[in-house]
PDB file of C-alpha atoms in Angstrom:
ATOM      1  CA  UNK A   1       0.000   0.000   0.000  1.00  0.00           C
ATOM      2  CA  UNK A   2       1.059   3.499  -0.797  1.00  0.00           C
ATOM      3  CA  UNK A   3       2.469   5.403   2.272  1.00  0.00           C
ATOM      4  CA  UNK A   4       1.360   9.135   2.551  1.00  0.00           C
ATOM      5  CA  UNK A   5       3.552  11.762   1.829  1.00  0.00           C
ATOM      6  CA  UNK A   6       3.186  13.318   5.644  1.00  0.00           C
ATOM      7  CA  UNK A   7       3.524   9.956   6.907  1.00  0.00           C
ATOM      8  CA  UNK A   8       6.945   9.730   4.484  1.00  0.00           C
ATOM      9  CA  UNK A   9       7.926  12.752   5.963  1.00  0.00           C
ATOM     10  CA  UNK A  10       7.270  12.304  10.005  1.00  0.00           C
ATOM     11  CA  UNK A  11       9.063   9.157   9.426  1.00  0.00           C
ATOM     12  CA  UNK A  12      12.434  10.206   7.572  1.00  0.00           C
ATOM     13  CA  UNK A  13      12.233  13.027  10.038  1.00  0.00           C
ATOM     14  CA  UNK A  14      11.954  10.246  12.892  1.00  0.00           C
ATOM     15  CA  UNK A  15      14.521   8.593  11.459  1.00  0.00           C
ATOM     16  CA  UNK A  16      16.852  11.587  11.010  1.00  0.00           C
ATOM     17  CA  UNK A  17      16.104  12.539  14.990  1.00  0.00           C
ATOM     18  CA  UNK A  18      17.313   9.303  16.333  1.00  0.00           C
ATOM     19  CA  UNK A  19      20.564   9.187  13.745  1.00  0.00           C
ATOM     20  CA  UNK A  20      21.365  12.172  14.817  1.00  0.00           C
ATOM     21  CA  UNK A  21      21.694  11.409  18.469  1.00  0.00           C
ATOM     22  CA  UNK A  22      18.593  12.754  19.797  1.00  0.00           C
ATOM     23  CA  UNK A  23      14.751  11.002  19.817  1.00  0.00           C
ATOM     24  CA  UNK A  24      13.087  10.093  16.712  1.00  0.00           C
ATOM     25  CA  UNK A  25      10.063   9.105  18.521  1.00  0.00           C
ATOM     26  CA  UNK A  26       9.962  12.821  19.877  1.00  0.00           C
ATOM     27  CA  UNK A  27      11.065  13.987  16.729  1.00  0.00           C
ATOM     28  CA  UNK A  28       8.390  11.992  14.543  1.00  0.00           C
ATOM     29  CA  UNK A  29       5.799  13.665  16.996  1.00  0.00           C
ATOM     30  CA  UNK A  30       6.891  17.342  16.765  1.00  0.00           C
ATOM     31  CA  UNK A  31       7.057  16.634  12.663  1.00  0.00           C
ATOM     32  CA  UNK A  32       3.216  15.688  12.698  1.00  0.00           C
ATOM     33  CA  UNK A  33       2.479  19.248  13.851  1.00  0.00           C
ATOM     34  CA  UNK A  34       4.871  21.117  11.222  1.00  0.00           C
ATOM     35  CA  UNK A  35       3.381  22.627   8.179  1.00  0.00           C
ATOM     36  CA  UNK A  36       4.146  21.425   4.501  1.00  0.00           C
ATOM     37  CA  UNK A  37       5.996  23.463   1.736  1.00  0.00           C
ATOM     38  CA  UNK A  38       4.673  21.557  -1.354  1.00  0.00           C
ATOM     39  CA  UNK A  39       5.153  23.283  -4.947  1.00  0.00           C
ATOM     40  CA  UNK A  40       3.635  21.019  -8.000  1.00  0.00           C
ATOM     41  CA  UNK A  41       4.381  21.683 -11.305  1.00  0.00           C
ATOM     42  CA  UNK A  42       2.763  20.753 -15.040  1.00  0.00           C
ATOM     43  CA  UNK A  43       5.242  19.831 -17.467  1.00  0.00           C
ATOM     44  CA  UNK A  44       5.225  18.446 -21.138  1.00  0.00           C
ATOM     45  CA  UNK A  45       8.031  16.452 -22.051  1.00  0.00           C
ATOM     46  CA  UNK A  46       8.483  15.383 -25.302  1.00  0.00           C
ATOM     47  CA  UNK A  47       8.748  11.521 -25.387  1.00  0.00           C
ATOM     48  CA  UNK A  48       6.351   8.629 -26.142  1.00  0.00           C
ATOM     49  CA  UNK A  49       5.051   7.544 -22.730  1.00  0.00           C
ATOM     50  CA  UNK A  50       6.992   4.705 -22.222  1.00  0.00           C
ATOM     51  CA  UNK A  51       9.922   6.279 -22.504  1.00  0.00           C
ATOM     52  CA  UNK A  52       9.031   9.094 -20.589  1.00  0.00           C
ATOM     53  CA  UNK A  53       8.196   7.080 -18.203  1.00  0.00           C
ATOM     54  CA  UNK A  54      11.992   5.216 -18.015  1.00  0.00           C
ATOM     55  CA  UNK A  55      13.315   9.063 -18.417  1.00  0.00           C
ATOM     56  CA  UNK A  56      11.408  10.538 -15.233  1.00  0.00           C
ATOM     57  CA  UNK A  57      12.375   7.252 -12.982  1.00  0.00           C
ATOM     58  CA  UNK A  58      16.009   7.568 -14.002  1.00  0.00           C
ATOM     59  CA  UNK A  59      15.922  11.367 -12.991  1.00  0.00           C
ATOM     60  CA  UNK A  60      14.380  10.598  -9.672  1.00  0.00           C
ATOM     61  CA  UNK A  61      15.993   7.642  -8.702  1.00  0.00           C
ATOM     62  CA  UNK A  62      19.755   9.793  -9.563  1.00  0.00           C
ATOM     63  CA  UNK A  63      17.816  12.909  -6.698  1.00  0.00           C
ATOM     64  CA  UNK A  64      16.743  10.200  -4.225  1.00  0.00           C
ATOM     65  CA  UNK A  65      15.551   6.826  -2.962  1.00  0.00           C
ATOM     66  CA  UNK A  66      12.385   5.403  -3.355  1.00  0.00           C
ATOM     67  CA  UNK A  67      10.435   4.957  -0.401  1.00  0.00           C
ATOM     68  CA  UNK A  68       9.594   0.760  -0.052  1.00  0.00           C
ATOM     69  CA  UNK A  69       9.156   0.270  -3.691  1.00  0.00           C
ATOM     70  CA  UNK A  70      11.516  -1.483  -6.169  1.00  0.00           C
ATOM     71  CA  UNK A  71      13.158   0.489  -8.671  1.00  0.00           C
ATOM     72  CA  UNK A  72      12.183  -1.024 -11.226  1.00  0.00           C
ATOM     73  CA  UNK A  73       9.190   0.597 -13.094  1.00  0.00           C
ATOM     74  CA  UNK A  74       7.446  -1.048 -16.139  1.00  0.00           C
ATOM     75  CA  UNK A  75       4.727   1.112 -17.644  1.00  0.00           C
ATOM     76  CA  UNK A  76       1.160  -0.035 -17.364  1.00  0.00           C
ATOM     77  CA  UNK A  77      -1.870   1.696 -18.450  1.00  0.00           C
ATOM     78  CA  UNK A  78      -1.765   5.714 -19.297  1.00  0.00           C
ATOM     79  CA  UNK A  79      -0.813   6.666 -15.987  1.00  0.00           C
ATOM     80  CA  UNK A  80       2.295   5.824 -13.577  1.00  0.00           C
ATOM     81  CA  UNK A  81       3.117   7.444 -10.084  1.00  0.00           C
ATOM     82  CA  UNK A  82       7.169   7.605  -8.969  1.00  0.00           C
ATOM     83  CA  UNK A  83       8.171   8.916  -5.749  1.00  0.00           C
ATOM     84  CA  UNK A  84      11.193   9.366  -4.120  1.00  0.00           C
ATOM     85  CA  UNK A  85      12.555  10.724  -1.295  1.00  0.00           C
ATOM     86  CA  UNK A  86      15.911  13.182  -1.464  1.00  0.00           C
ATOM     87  CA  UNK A  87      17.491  15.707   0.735  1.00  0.00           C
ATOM     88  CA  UNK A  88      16.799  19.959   0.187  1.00  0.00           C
ATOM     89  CA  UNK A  89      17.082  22.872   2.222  1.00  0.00           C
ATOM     90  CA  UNK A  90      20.602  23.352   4.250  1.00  0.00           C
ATOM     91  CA  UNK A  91      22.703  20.545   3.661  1.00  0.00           C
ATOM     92  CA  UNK A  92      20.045  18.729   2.266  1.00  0.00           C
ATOM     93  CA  UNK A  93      19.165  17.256   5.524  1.00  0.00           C
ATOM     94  CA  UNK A  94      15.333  18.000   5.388  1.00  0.00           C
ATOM     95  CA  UNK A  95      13.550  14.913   3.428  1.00  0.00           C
ATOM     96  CA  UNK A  96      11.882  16.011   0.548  1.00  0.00           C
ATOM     97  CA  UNK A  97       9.034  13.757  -0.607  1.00  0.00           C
ATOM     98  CA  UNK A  98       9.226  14.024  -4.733  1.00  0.00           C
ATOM     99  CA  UNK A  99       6.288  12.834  -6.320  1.00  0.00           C
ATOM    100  CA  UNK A 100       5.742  12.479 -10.752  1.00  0.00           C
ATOM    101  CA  UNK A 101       2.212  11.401 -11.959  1.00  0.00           C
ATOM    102  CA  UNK A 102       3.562  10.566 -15.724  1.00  0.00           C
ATOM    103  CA  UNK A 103       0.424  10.653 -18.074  1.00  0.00           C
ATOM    104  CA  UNK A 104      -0.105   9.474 -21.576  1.00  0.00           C
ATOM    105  CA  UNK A 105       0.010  12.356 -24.346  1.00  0.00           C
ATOM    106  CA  UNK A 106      -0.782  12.684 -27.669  1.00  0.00           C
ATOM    107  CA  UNK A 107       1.492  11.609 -30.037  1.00  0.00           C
ATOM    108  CA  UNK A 108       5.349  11.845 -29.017  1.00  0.00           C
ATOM    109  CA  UNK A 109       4.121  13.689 -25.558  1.00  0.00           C
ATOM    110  CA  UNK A 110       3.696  12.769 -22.043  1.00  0.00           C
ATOM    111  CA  UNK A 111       2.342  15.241 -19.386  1.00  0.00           C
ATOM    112  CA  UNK A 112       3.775  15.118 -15.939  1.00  0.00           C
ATOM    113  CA  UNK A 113       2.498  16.364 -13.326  1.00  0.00           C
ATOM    114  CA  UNK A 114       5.453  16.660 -10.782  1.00  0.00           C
ATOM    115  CA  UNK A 115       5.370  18.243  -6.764  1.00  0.00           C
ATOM    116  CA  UNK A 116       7.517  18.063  -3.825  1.00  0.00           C
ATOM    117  CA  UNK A 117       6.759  18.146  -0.322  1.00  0.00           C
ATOM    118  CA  UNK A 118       8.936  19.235   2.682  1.00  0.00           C
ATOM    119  CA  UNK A 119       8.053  19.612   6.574  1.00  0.00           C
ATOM    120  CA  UNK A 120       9.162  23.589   7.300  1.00  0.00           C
ATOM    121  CA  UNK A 121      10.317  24.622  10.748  1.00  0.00           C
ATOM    122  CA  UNK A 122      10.809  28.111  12.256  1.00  0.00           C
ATOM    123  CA  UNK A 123      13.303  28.829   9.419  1.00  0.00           C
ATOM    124  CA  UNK A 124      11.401  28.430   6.393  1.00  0.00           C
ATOM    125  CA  UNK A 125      13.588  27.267   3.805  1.00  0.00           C
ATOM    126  CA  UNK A 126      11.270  26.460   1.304  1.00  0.00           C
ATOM    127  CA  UNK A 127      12.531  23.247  -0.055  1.00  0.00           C
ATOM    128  CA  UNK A 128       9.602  21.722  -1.351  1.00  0.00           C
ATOM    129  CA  UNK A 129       9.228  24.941  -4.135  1.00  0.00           C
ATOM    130  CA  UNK A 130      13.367  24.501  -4.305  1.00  0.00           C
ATOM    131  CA  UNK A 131      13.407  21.139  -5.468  1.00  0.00           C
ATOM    132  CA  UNK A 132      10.378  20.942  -7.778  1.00  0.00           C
ATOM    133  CA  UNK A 133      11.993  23.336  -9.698  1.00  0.00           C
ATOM    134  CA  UNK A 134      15.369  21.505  -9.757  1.00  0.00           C
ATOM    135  CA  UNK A 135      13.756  18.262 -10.441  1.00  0.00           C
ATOM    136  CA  UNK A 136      11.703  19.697 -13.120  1.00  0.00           C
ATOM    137  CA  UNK A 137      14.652  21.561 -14.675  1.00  0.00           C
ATOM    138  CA  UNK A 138      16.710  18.069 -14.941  1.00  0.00           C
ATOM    139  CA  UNK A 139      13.449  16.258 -16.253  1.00  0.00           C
ATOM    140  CA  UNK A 140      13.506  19.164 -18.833  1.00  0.00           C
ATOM    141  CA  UNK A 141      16.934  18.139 -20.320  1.00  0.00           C
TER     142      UNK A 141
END
C-alpha cells in the first residue's frame, strides 16, 4: 500500500532525529504538527510515454531513494506514479518527498504532473518549491 507523503515525511524526520543522536520518537511527533511546503508543477516532455516514463524514474531515482518500492518501473496503463525521497534545504538534511504522476500524451508527448513536499520549521527554507523546480529543470533536459 502506498504510504502518505506526511507519513513519508514524520518518518524520515523520525529517522533523522534518532541518527542524529537525539529522539526520533519525539522527533516523529513534533514533525506531525509542522506545516508542509509543497510546490507542484505541469510539465510536457516530449517523449512517447513509455519512454518518458523510463526518463522521469532515471531522474528521480539519480535525486533520491524510493520509499519501499523497487526500482524497477514497467509502464502499465496511461498513468504511472514515482516517488522518491531526497534531501533539500541546508545541507540537504530536510527529506523532501518528490512525487511524478507521468500521463499518456498525444502523439510523441507525455504530461507530468510533478510536486515536492517538505516539513518547514521556524526557518522556512522552502525546499519543497526549491526542489520541484530543480527536479523539473533536470526532467527538462
Amino acid at each position: 500500500m502506498e504510504q502518505s507523503e506526511d507519513r513519508i515525511l514524520v518518518e524520515e524526520l523520525a529517522a533523522l532525529g534518532a541518527t542524529s543522536g537525539g529522539s526520533g520518537r519525539l522527533t516523529g511527533l513534533v514533525a506531525r504538527l509542522l506545516k508542509k511546503n509543497v510546490h507542484e508543477i505541469d510539465l510536457v516532455v516530449p517523449l512517447p510515454f513509455d519512454d518518458a516514463v523510463r526518463h522521469v524514474v532515471t531522474v528521480l531515482e539519480g535525486a533520491g531513494r524510493r520509499p519501499g518500492r523497487p526500482t524497477h518501473v514497467e509502464p502499465r496503463g496511461d498513468r504511472e506514479l514515482i516517488r522518491v525521497v531526497t534531501g533539500g534545504g541546508a545541507g540537504g538534511l530536510n527529506p523532501v518527498v518528490v512525487t511524478a504522476l507521468v500521463i499518456r500524451g498525444a502523439g510523441n508527448t507525455t504530461a507530468v504532473k510533478l510536486r515536492a513536499a517538505a516539513k518547514e520549521g521556524l526557518i522556512k527554507q522552502r525546499a519543497g518549491e526549491k526542489t520541484a523546480a530543480r527536479i523539473a529543470e533536470l526532467l527538462s533536459r
